[in-house]
mmCIF file of C-alpha atoms and ligand atoms in Angstrom:
data_model
loop_
_atom_site.group_PDB
_atom_site.id
_atom_site.type_symbol
_atom_site.label_atom_id
_atom_site.label_comp_id
_atom_site.label_asym_id
_atom_site.label_seq_id
_atom_site.Cartn_x
_atom_site.Cartn_y
_atom_site.Cartn_z
ATOM 1 C CA MET A 603 -78.550 21.153 -3.763
ATOM 2 C CA SER A 604 -80.246 17.896 -2.750
ATOM 3 C CA SER A 605 -78.116 15.776 -0.493
ATOM 4 C CA ARG A 606 -78.104 13.009 -3.083
ATOM 5 C CA ARG A 607 -76.850 15.342 -5.800
ATOM 6 C CA LYS A 608 -74.265 16.770 -3.439
ATOM 7 C CA PHE A 609 -73.187 13.249 -2.612
ATOM 8 C CA LEU A 610 -72.818 12.326 -6.258
ATOM 9 C CA LYS A 611 -70.908 15.504 -6.962
ATOM 10 C CA GLN A 612 -68.475 14.871 -4.123
ATOM 11 C CA THR A 613 -67.948 11.308 -5.231
ATOM 12 C CA GLY A 614 -67.356 12.418 -8.787
ATOM 13 C CA LEU A 615 -64.623 14.748 -7.587
ATOM 14 C CA ALA A 616 -63.052 11.998 -5.519
ATOM 15 C CA THR A 617 -63.032 9.790 -8.584
ATOM 16 C CA LEU A 618 -61.335 12.452 -10.649
ATOM 17 C CA GLY A 619 -58.591 12.636 -8.050
ATOM 18 C CA VAL A 620 -57.971 8.963 -8.337
ATOM 19 C CA VAL A 621 -57.957 8.986 -12.105
ATOM 20 C CA ALA A 622 -55.443 11.828 -11.981
ATOM 21 C CA ALA A 623 -53.261 9.653 -9.818
ATOM 22 C CA SER A 624 -53.621 7.099 -12.622
ATOM 23 C CA ASN A 625 -54.461 4.212 -10.393
ATOM 24 C CA GLN A 626 -54.490 0.913 -12.138
ATOM 25 C CA ALA A 627 -57.846 -0.182 -10.772
ATOM 26 C CA CYS A 628 -59.524 2.847 -12.255
ATOM 27 C CA GLN A 629 -57.833 2.239 -15.548
ATOM 28 C CA ALA A 630 -59.071 -1.326 -15.563
ATOM 29 C CA ALA A 631 -62.568 -0.176 -14.716
ATOM 30 C CA ASP A 632 -62.467 2.602 -17.307
ATOM 31 C CA THR A 633 -61.286 0.229 -19.972
ATOM 32 C CA LYS A 634 -64.259 -1.914 -19.123
ATOM 33 C CA HIS A 635 -66.619 1.020 -19.367
ATOM 34 C CA LYS A 636 -65.563 1.644 -22.941
ATOM 35 C CA SER A 637 -65.562 -1.924 -24.092
ATOM 36 C CA THR A 638 -68.576 -3.808 -25.257
ATOM 37 C CA ASN A 639 -67.253 -7.323 -25.139
ATOM 38 C CA ILE A 640 -65.384 -7.797 -21.886
ATOM 39 C CA THR A 641 -68.281 -8.090 -19.550
ATOM 40 C CA LYS A 642 -69.805 -11.518 -19.012
ATOM 41 C CA PRO A 643 -68.727 -13.816 -17.544
ATOM 42 C CA LEU A 644 -66.218 -12.506 -15.031
ATOM 43 C CA ALA A 645 -64.739 -13.411 -11.673
ATOM 44 C CA ILE A 646 -62.997 -11.012 -9.342
ATOM 45 C CA SER A 647 -61.342 -11.809 -6.051
ATOM 46 C CA THR A 648 -59.203 -10.285 -3.358
ATOM 47 C CA TRP A 649 -55.423 -10.532 -3.144
ATOM 48 C CA LYS A 650 -52.905 -12.572 -5.090
ATOM 49 C CA ASN A 651 -54.481 -15.854 -4.065
ATOM 50 C CA GLY A 652 -57.497 -14.710 -6.001
ATOM 51 C CA MET A 653 -55.566 -15.763 -9.110
ATOM 52 C CA GLN A 654 -55.868 -19.468 -8.301
ATOM 53 C CA ALA A 655 -59.421 -18.991 -7.059
ATOM 54 C CA ASN A 656 -60.351 -17.294 -10.324
ATOM 55 C CA GLU A 657 -58.908 -20.186 -12.333
ATOM 56 C CA ALA A 658 -61.285 -22.599 -10.612
ATOM 57 C CA ALA A 659 -64.202 -20.191 -10.908
ATOM 58 C CA TRP A 660 -63.486 -19.742 -14.601
ATOM 59 C CA GLN A 661 -63.822 -23.486 -15.199
ATOM 60 C CA VAL A 662 -67.409 -23.129 -14.044
ATOM 61 C CA LEU A 663 -68.184 -19.815 -15.729
ATOM 62 C CA ASN A 664 -66.621 -20.674 -19.055
ATOM 63 C CA ASN A 665 -68.812 -23.754 -19.299
ATOM 64 C CA GLY A 666 -71.927 -21.699 -18.839
ATOM 65 C CA GLY A 667 -72.103 -22.540 -15.133
ATOM 66 C CA ARG A 668 -73.764 -20.643 -12.340
ATOM 67 C CA ALA A 669 -72.018 -17.770 -10.554
ATOM 68 C CA LEU A 670 -72.862 -19.410 -7.227
ATOM 69 C CA ASP A 671 -70.955 -22.585 -8.165
ATOM 70 C CA ALA A 672 -68.094 -20.481 -9.504
ATOM 71 C CA VAL A 673 -67.563 -18.554 -6.268
ATOM 72 C CA GLU A 674 -67.838 -21.669 -4.109
ATOM 73 C CA GLN A 675 -65.388 -23.645 -6.260
ATOM 74 C CA GLY A 676 -63.083 -20.647 -6.477
ATOM 75 C CA VAL A 677 -62.697 -19.897 -2.799
ATOM 76 C CA LYS A 678 -62.449 -23.598 -1.918
ATOM 77 C CA VAL A 679 -59.071 -23.699 -3.667
ATOM 78 C CA VAL A 680 -57.760 -21.093 -1.234
ATOM 79 C CA GLU A 681 -59.429 -22.723 1.768
ATOM 80 C CA ALA A 682 -57.493 -25.898 0.982
ATOM 81 C CA ASP A 683 -54.171 -24.097 0.459
ATOM 82 C CA PRO A 684 -51.964 -24.135 3.593
ATOM 83 C CA ASN A 685 -49.836 -21.351 2.127
ATOM 84 C CA ASP A 686 -52.694 -18.906 2.579
ATOM 85 C CA MET A 687 -52.504 -18.266 6.290
ATOM 86 C CA SER A 688 -55.737 -16.279 6.556
ATOM 87 C CA VAL A 689 -58.151 -18.818 5.111
ATOM 88 C CA GLY A 690 -59.280 -22.375 5.853
ATOM 89 C CA TYR A 691 -56.632 -25.053 6.326
ATOM 90 C CA GLY A 692 -53.370 -23.422 7.416
ATOM 91 C CA GLY A 693 -55.099 -20.292 8.699
ATOM 92 C CA ARG A 694 -53.532 -18.632 11.728
ATOM 93 C CA PRO A 695 -55.215 -19.530 15.017
ATOM 94 C CA ASP A 696 -56.706 -17.280 17.666
ATOM 95 C CA ARG A 697 -54.658 -16.384 20.731
ATOM 96 C CA ASP A 698 -55.606 -19.685 22.378
ATOM 97 C CA GLY A 699 -54.169 -21.595 19.431
ATOM 98 C CA ILE A 700 -57.541 -22.559 17.943
ATOM 99 C CA VAL A 701 -58.343 -21.965 14.278
ATOM 100 C CA THR A 702 -61.871 -20.580 13.942
ATOM 101 C CA LEU A 703 -63.326 -19.934 10.517
ATOM 102 C CA ASP A 704 -65.889 -17.450 9.174
ATOM 103 C CA ALA A 705 -67.552 -17.639 5.746
ATOM 104 C CA CYS A 706 -70.595 -16.472 3.859
ATOM 105 C CA ILE A 707 -72.193 -16.948 0.458
ATOM 106 C CA MET A 708 -75.043 -15.290 -1.401
ATOM 107 C CA ASP A 709 -76.812 -16.267 -4.612
ATOM 108 C CA GLU A 710 -78.662 -14.495 -7.395
ATOM 109 C CA THR A 711 -82.033 -14.913 -5.703
ATOM 110 C CA GLY A 712 -80.877 -12.979 -2.638
ATOM 111 C CA ASN A 713 -80.598 -16.135 -0.594
ATOM 112 C CA ALA A 714 -77.697 -16.169 1.861
ATOM 113 C CA GLY A 715 -75.870 -18.502 4.227
ATOM 114 C CA SER A 716 -73.055 -18.130 6.666
ATOM 115 C CA VAL A 717 -71.044 -19.761 9.423
ATOM 116 C CA CYS A 718 -68.849 -18.168 12.041
ATOM 117 C CA ALA A 719 -66.391 -19.364 14.672
ATOM 118 C CA LEU A 720 -66.463 -22.790 13.029
ATOM 119 C CA GLU A 721 -63.721 -25.184 14.097
ATOM 120 C CA ASN A 722 -62.181 -28.287 12.487
ATOM 121 C CA ILE A 723 -63.816 -27.996 9.064
ATOM 122 C CA LYS A 724 -61.686 -27.276 6.023
ATOM 123 C CA HIS A 725 -64.389 -25.815 3.800
ATOM 124 C CA PRO A 726 -66.582 -23.397 5.754
ATOM 125 C CA ILE A 727 -67.866 -21.913 2.480
ATOM 126 C CA SER A 728 -69.570 -25.197 1.629
ATOM 127 C CA VAL A 729 -71.109 -25.367 5.090
ATOM 128 C CA ALA A 730 -72.356 -21.795 4.575
ATOM 129 C CA ARG A 731 -73.934 -22.894 1.296
ATOM 130 C CA ARG A 732 -75.694 -25.783 3.053
ATOM 131 C CA VAL A 733 -76.984 -23.361 5.688
ATOM 132 C CA MET A 734 -78.381 -21.274 2.830
ATOM 133 C CA GLU A 735 -79.900 -24.174 0.947
ATOM 134 C CA LYS A 736 -80.995 -26.546 3.679
ATOM 135 C CA THR A 737 -82.047 -24.468 6.661
ATOM 136 C CA PRO A 738 -84.514 -21.642 7.207
ATOM 137 C CA HIS A 739 -81.635 -19.631 8.736
ATOM 138 C CA VAL A 740 -78.857 -17.421 7.451
ATOM 139 C CA MET A 741 -76.130 -17.918 10.045
ATOM 140 C CA LEU A 742 -74.937 -20.712 12.317
ATOM 141 C CA ALA A 743 -72.216 -20.122 14.900
ATOM 142 C CA GLY A 744 -69.588 -22.147 16.740
ATOM 143 C CA ASP A 745 -70.687 -25.521 18.098
ATOM 144 C CA GLY A 746 -74.041 -25.327 16.334
ATOM 145 C CA ALA A 747 -72.337 -24.728 13.000
ATOM 146 C CA LEU A 748 -70.017 -27.666 13.620
ATOM 147 C CA GLN A 749 -72.925 -29.904 14.624
ATOM 148 C CA PHE A 750 -74.776 -28.973 11.436
ATOM 149 C CA ALA A 751 -71.652 -29.517 9.322
ATOM 150 C CA LYS A 752 -71.201 -33.020 10.732
ATOM 151 C CA GLU A 753 -74.871 -33.823 10.169
ATOM 152 C CA GLU A 754 -74.321 -32.772 6.572
ATOM 153 C CA GLY A 755 -71.420 -35.185 6.219
ATOM 154 C CA PHE A 756 -68.483 -32.813 6.610
ATOM 155 C CA VAL A 757 -65.553 -34.509 8.294
ATOM 156 C CA GLU A 758 -63.788 -32.960 11.281
ATOM 157 C CA GLU A 759 -60.056 -32.604 10.781
ATOM 158 C CA ASN A 760 -57.130 -30.719 12.215
ATOM 159 C CA ILE A 761 -56.829 -27.500 10.255
ATOM 160 C CA LEU A 762 -53.954 -26.007 12.254
ATOM 161 C CA SER A 763 -50.927 -26.466 10.005
ATOM 162 C CA GLU A 764 -47.504 -27.043 11.499
ATOM 163 C CA LYS A 765 -46.314 -23.695 10.150
ATOM 164 C CA ALA A 766 -49.227 -21.798 11.684
ATOM 165 C CA LYS A 767 -48.691 -23.625 14.969
ATOM 166 C CA GLN A 768 -45.000 -22.750 15.079
ATOM 167 C CA GLN A 769 -45.740 -19.079 14.335
ATOM 168 C CA TRP A 770 -48.340 -19.022 17.103
ATOM 169 C CA ILE A 771 -45.855 -20.576 19.569
ATOM 170 C CA GLU A 772 -43.407 -17.834 18.608
ATOM 171 C CA TRP A 773 -46.099 -15.140 19.009
ATOM 172 C CA ARG A 774 -46.945 -16.445 22.481
ATOM 173 C CA LYS A 775 -43.482 -15.469 23.705
ATOM 174 C CA THR A 776 -44.662 -11.867 23.728
ATOM 175 C CA SER A 777 -48.422 -12.464 23.386
ATOM 176 C CA GLU A 778 -48.813 -8.917 22.295
ATOM 177 C CA TYR A 779 -52.508 -8.453 21.511
ATOM 178 C CA LYS A 780 -52.218 -6.016 18.713
ATOM 179 C CA PRO A 781 -54.783 -6.812 16.072
ATOM 180 C CA LEU A 782 -53.211 -4.902 13.230
ATOM 181 C CA ILE A 783 -54.158 -5.693 9.694
ATOM 182 C CA ASN A 784 -51.957 -3.658 7.514
ATOM 183 C CA ILE A 785 -48.916 -4.722 5.581
ATOM 184 C CA GLU A 786 -49.197 -8.421 6.299
ATOM 185 C CA ASN A 787 -51.528 -10.837 8.060
ATOM 186 C CA HIS A 788 -54.266 -10.560 5.528
ATOM 187 C CA ASP A 789 -55.201 -12.614 2.548
ATOM 188 C CA THR A 790 -58.804 -13.432 3.214
ATOM 189 C CA ILE A 791 -60.560 -14.373 0.017
ATOM 190 C CA GLY A 792 -63.647 -12.537 -1.114
ATOM 191 C CA MET A 793 -64.963 -13.324 -4.576
ATOM 192 C CA LEU A 794 -67.716 -12.059 -6.862
ATOM 193 C CA ALA A 795 -68.822 -13.612 -10.134
ATOM 194 C CA LEU A 796 -71.082 -12.586 -12.974
ATOM 195 C CA ASP A 797 -72.088 -15.565 -15.063
ATOM 196 C CA ALA A 798 -73.028 -15.823 -18.731
ATOM 197 C CA LYS A 799 -76.711 -15.465 -17.843
ATOM 198 C CA GLY A 800 -75.921 -12.206 -16.082
ATOM 199 C CA ASP A 801 -76.470 -13.541 -12.575
ATOM 200 C CA ILE A 802 -74.303 -12.402 -9.681
ATOM 201 C CA SER A 803 -73.135 -14.317 -6.605
ATOM 202 C CA GLY A 804 -70.489 -13.752 -3.961
ATOM 203 C CA ALA A 805 -68.477 -15.604 -1.338
ATOM 204 C CA CYS A 806 -66.114 -14.645 1.445
ATOM 205 C CA THR A 807 -64.056 -16.943 3.681
ATOM 206 C CA THR A 808 -61.388 -16.367 6.326
ATOM 207 C CA SER A 809 -59.711 -17.484 9.519
ATOM 208 C CA GLY A 810 -60.004 -13.849 10.567
ATOM 209 C CA LEU A 811 -57.533 -11.819 12.520
ATOM 210 C CA ALA A 812 -54.431 -13.708 13.533
ATOM 211 C CA TYR A 813 -54.329 -14.247 17.325
ATOM 212 C CA LYS A 814 -57.743 -12.677 17.807
ATOM 213 C CA MET A 815 -59.600 -13.179 21.073
ATOM 214 C CA HIS A 816 -61.287 -16.571 21.160
ATOM 215 C CA GLY A 817 -64.852 -16.056 19.947
ATOM 216 C CA ARG A 818 -64.093 -12.925 17.948
ATOM 217 C CA VAL A 819 -66.037 -12.851 14.688
ATOM 218 C CA GLY A 820 -65.185 -10.384 11.952
ATOM 219 C CA ASP A 821 -67.021 -8.914 9.001
ATOM 220 C CA SER A 822 -66.428 -11.778 6.589
ATOM 221 C CA PRO A 823 -69.428 -13.973 7.557
ATOM 222 C CA ILE A 824 -71.770 -11.027 8.101
ATOM 223 C CA ILE A 825 -74.087 -10.572 5.136
ATOM 224 C CA GLY A 826 -73.833 -6.912 4.149
ATOM 225 C CA ALA A 827 -70.485 -6.384 5.896
ATOM 226 C CA GLY A 828 -67.960 -8.821 4.372
ATOM 227 C CA MET A 829 -70.033 -9.464 1.266
ATOM 228 C CA TYR A 830 -73.342 -8.529 -0.304
ATOM 229 C CA CYS A 831 -75.043 -9.130 -3.639
ATOM 230 C CA ASP A 832 -78.198 -7.772 -5.198
ATOM 231 C CA ASN A 833 -78.804 -9.422 -8.537
ATOM 232 C CA GLU A 834 -80.526 -6.339 -9.918
ATOM 233 C CA VAL A 835 -77.579 -4.134 -9.027
ATOM 234 C CA GLY A 836 -74.225 -5.779 -8.301
ATOM 235 C CA GLY A 837 -72.054 -7.197 -5.568
ATOM 236 C CA ALA A 838 -69.303 -6.173 -3.165
ATOM 237 C CA VAL A 839 -66.732 -7.846 -0.912
ATOM 238 C CA ALA A 840 -64.453 -6.512 1.780
ATOM 239 C CA THR A 841 -61.086 -7.474 3.196
ATOM 240 C CA GLY A 842 -58.951 -6.108 5.993
ATOM 241 C CA MET A 843 -59.740 -5.096 9.555
ATOM 242 C CA GLY A 844 -63.282 -6.387 9.914
ATOM 243 C CA GLU A 845 -64.305 -4.123 12.771
ATOM 244 C CA LEU A 846 -64.145 -1.071 10.502
ATOM 245 C CA VAL A 847 -66.202 -2.804 7.833
ATOM 246 C CA MET A 848 -68.807 -3.954 10.356
ATOM 247 C CA LYS A 849 -69.207 -0.475 11.806
ATOM 248 C CA THR A 850 -70.032 0.884 8.365
ATOM 249 C CA LEU A 851 -71.777 -2.213 6.926
ATOM 250 C CA GLY A 852 -69.409 -1.786 4.022
ATOM 251 C CA SER A 853 -70.511 -4.267 1.380
ATOM 252 C CA PHE A 854 -74.173 -3.379 1.706
ATOM 253 C CA LEU A 855 -73.210 0.281 1.526
ATOM 254 C CA VAL A 856 -71.298 -0.267 -1.720
ATOM 255 C CA VAL A 857 -74.176 -2.164 -3.344
ATOM 256 C CA GLU A 858 -76.725 0.373 -2.150
ATOM 257 C CA LEU A 859 -74.617 3.211 -3.550
ATOM 258 C CA MET A 860 -74.577 1.400 -6.897
ATOM 259 C CA ASN A 861 -78.334 1.069 -6.562
ATOM 260 C CA GLN A 862 -78.458 4.859 -6.217
ATOM 261 C CA GLY A 863 -76.509 5.320 -9.458
ATOM 262 C CA TYR A 864 -72.845 5.155 -8.453
ATOM 263 C CA SER A 865 -70.417 3.228 -10.618
ATOM 264 C CA PRO A 866 -68.628 0.371 -8.805
ATOM 265 C CA GLN A 867 -65.476 2.508 -8.569
ATOM 266 C CA GLN A 868 -67.338 5.501 -7.157
ATOM 267 C CA ALA A 869 -69.137 3.238 -4.688
ATOM 268 C CA VAL A 870 -66.007 1.606 -3.257
ATOM 269 C CA GLU A 871 -64.299 4.989 -2.931
ATOM 270 C CA GLU A 872 -67.285 6.385 -1.076
ATOM 271 C CA ALA A 873 -67.301 3.375 1.278
ATOM 272 C CA ILE A 874 -63.631 4.024 2.102
ATOM 273 C CA ASP A 875 -64.425 7.734 2.587
ATOM 274 C CA ARG A 876 -67.144 6.756 5.023
ATOM 275 C CA ILE A 877 -64.584 4.866 7.143
ATOM 276 C CA VAL A 878 -62.240 7.839 7.011
ATOM 277 C CA LYS A 879 -64.999 10.179 8.163
ATOM 278 C CA LYS A 880 -66.513 7.965 10.837
ATOM 279 C CA ILE A 881 -63.775 5.882 12.413
ATOM 280 C CA PRO A 882 -60.982 7.500 14.429
ATOM 281 C CA GLY A 883 -57.656 5.720 14.059
ATOM 282 C CA TYR A 884 -58.554 4.299 10.646
ATOM 283 C CA GLN A 885 -54.992 5.025 9.512
ATOM 284 C CA ASP A 886 -53.727 2.063 11.533
ATOM 285 C CA PHE A 887 -55.654 -0.470 9.496
ATOM 286 C CA GLN A 888 -56.003 -1.731 5.981
ATOM 287 C CA ILE A 889 -59.386 -2.116 4.288
ATOM 288 C CA GLY A 890 -59.997 -3.129 0.688
ATOM 289 C CA TYR A 891 -63.240 -3.276 -1.265
ATOM 290 C CA LEU A 892 -64.126 -4.875 -4.592
ATOM 291 C CA ALA A 893 -67.372 -4.309 -6.462
ATOM 292 C CA ILE A 894 -69.024 -5.351 -9.705
ATOM 293 C CA ASN A 895 -72.258 -4.270 -11.287
ATOM 294 C CA LYS A 896 -74.730 -5.943 -13.615
ATOM 295 C CA SER A 897 -72.929 -4.622 -16.703
ATOM 296 C CA GLY A 898 -69.621 -6.153 -15.669
ATOM 297 C CA GLU A 899 -67.995 -2.898 -14.567
ATOM 298 C CA VAL A 900 -65.602 -3.339 -11.667
ATOM 299 C CA GLY A 901 -64.334 -1.154 -8.843
ATOM 300 C CA ALA A 902 -61.520 -1.589 -6.328
ATOM 301 C CA TYR A 903 -60.201 0.697 -3.623
ATOM 302 C CA SER A 904 -58.372 0.481 -0.326
ATOM 303 C CA LEU A 905 -57.282 2.663 2.551
ATOM 304 C CA HIS A 906 -53.559 1.942 2.203
ATOM 305 C CA LYS A 907 -51.331 1.069 -0.676
ATOM 306 C CA GLY A 908 -50.775 -2.649 -1.145
ATOM 307 C CA PHE A 909 -54.207 -4.085 -1.876
ATOM 308 C CA ASN A 910 -54.465 -6.061 -5.075
ATOM 309 C CA TYR A 911 -57.077 -8.218 -6.709
ATOM 310 C CA ALA A 912 -57.434 -10.813 -9.430
ATOM 311 C CA LEU A 913 -59.786 -10.148 -12.320
ATOM 312 C CA TYR A 914 -60.663 -12.923 -14.747
ATOM 313 C CA ALA A 915 -62.481 -11.500 -17.745
ATOM 314 C CA ASN A 916 -62.185 -11.872 -21.482
ATOM 315 C CA ASN A 917 -60.387 -15.179 -21.019
ATOM 316 C CA THR A 918 -57.561 -13.493 -19.135
ATOM 317 C CA ASN A 919 -56.664 -13.609 -15.477
ATOM 318 C CA ASN A 920 -54.843 -10.496 -14.238
ATOM 319 C CA LEU A 921 -53.501 -9.392 -10.885
ATOM 320 C CA ILE A 922 -54.176 -5.665 -10.548
ATOM 321 C CA ASP A 923 -53.091 -3.110 -7.946
ATOM 322 C CA SER A 924 -55.963 -1.219 -6.391
ATOM 323 C CA GLY A 925 -56.105 2.527 -6.013
ATOM 324 C CA TYR A 926 -55.861 3.723 -2.430
ATOM 325 C CA TYR A 927 -56.805 6.615 -0.196
ATOM 326 C CA LEU A 928 -53.739 7.341 1.969
ATOM 327 C CA LYS A 929 -51.041 8.714 -0.284
HETATM 328 C C1 SD4 B 1519 -61.599 -10.172 9.488
HETATM 329 N N1 SD4 B 1519 -61.898 -9.153 7.335
HETATM 330 O O1 SD4 B 1519 -61.763 -11.197 10.123
HETATM 331 C C2 SD4 B 1519 -61.305 -10.275 8.007
HETATM 332 C C3 SD4 B 1519 -59.838 -10.387 7.814
HETATM 333 C C4 SD4 B 1519 -59.353 -10.082 6.456
HETATM 334 O O2 SD4 B 1519 -57.652 -9.891 4.970
HETATM 335 O O3 SD4 B 1519 -60.060 -9.746 5.557
HETATM 336 N N2 SD4 B 1519 -58.102 -10.185 6.202
HETATM 337 O O4 SD4 B 1519 -61.617 -9.060 10.012
#
């Protein structure tokens, strides 16, 4: 049997297992497969905060707007929300008490922009978009990203909220450097949109691991790791412990699997399987993937129970539990 056919066969079996476990994500995806009128436009984003992000994205999509504008407007809502302590303003700081932000964006032409380790700017996603649109580069880091942001008119401000500061002061009493992302400490927003024209874009933005080493950059701003789109195929975003996603270039893997004929659900399950096969100690971390394809089919899967996502399609915004690997 060719390795590709073997691969497809294995993935098909894995999918059957999940359907048997009647996971909600699969049901949502299957419902989509059968329907003819719930495809375009749609917005999908990670975690509960994706609900408010989707609302903003829908304003754009429902008016015939561009997927790129939808994902930027969507994730900006969460960047500005101090209650989300993994993104933008109010994000938890690194172990030195400094909030450093990572974000990336990709449009339907395959253009991409990103910033990492950016300080003092509330909306890193918009800086990432400027990098994409106004520079010949894809990624700007740290001081250079801040310099560019200021040149572009972004205003420096304190983005360490009082709540995040107090939690960090509390954490410093033990200063245990234990970068677990599992039950809590994660609500990074990754978002994908398919607009009425059928174009796909994606965005991902985060303050990264709480109390990370200063200078640590995760998967979220890395094109192909935290997010990837190919307008002929689909898009994917990742959330959770970025190191595992980076080691497997997760979002690119998901999109490439779809390019090879996998459904979004099969592709995200295979990307989780890849982590299970390749990364010792994977059980200690949470990873979640979302994917969409050109036809508006969606996929969602995570390592552990507890990952959910918001799907806005057919004029309805729903929070859905993802299927998961570790039963
Ligand atoms: C990171 N992937 O910096 C991000 C964190 C995350 O939900 O997604 N948290 O590793």
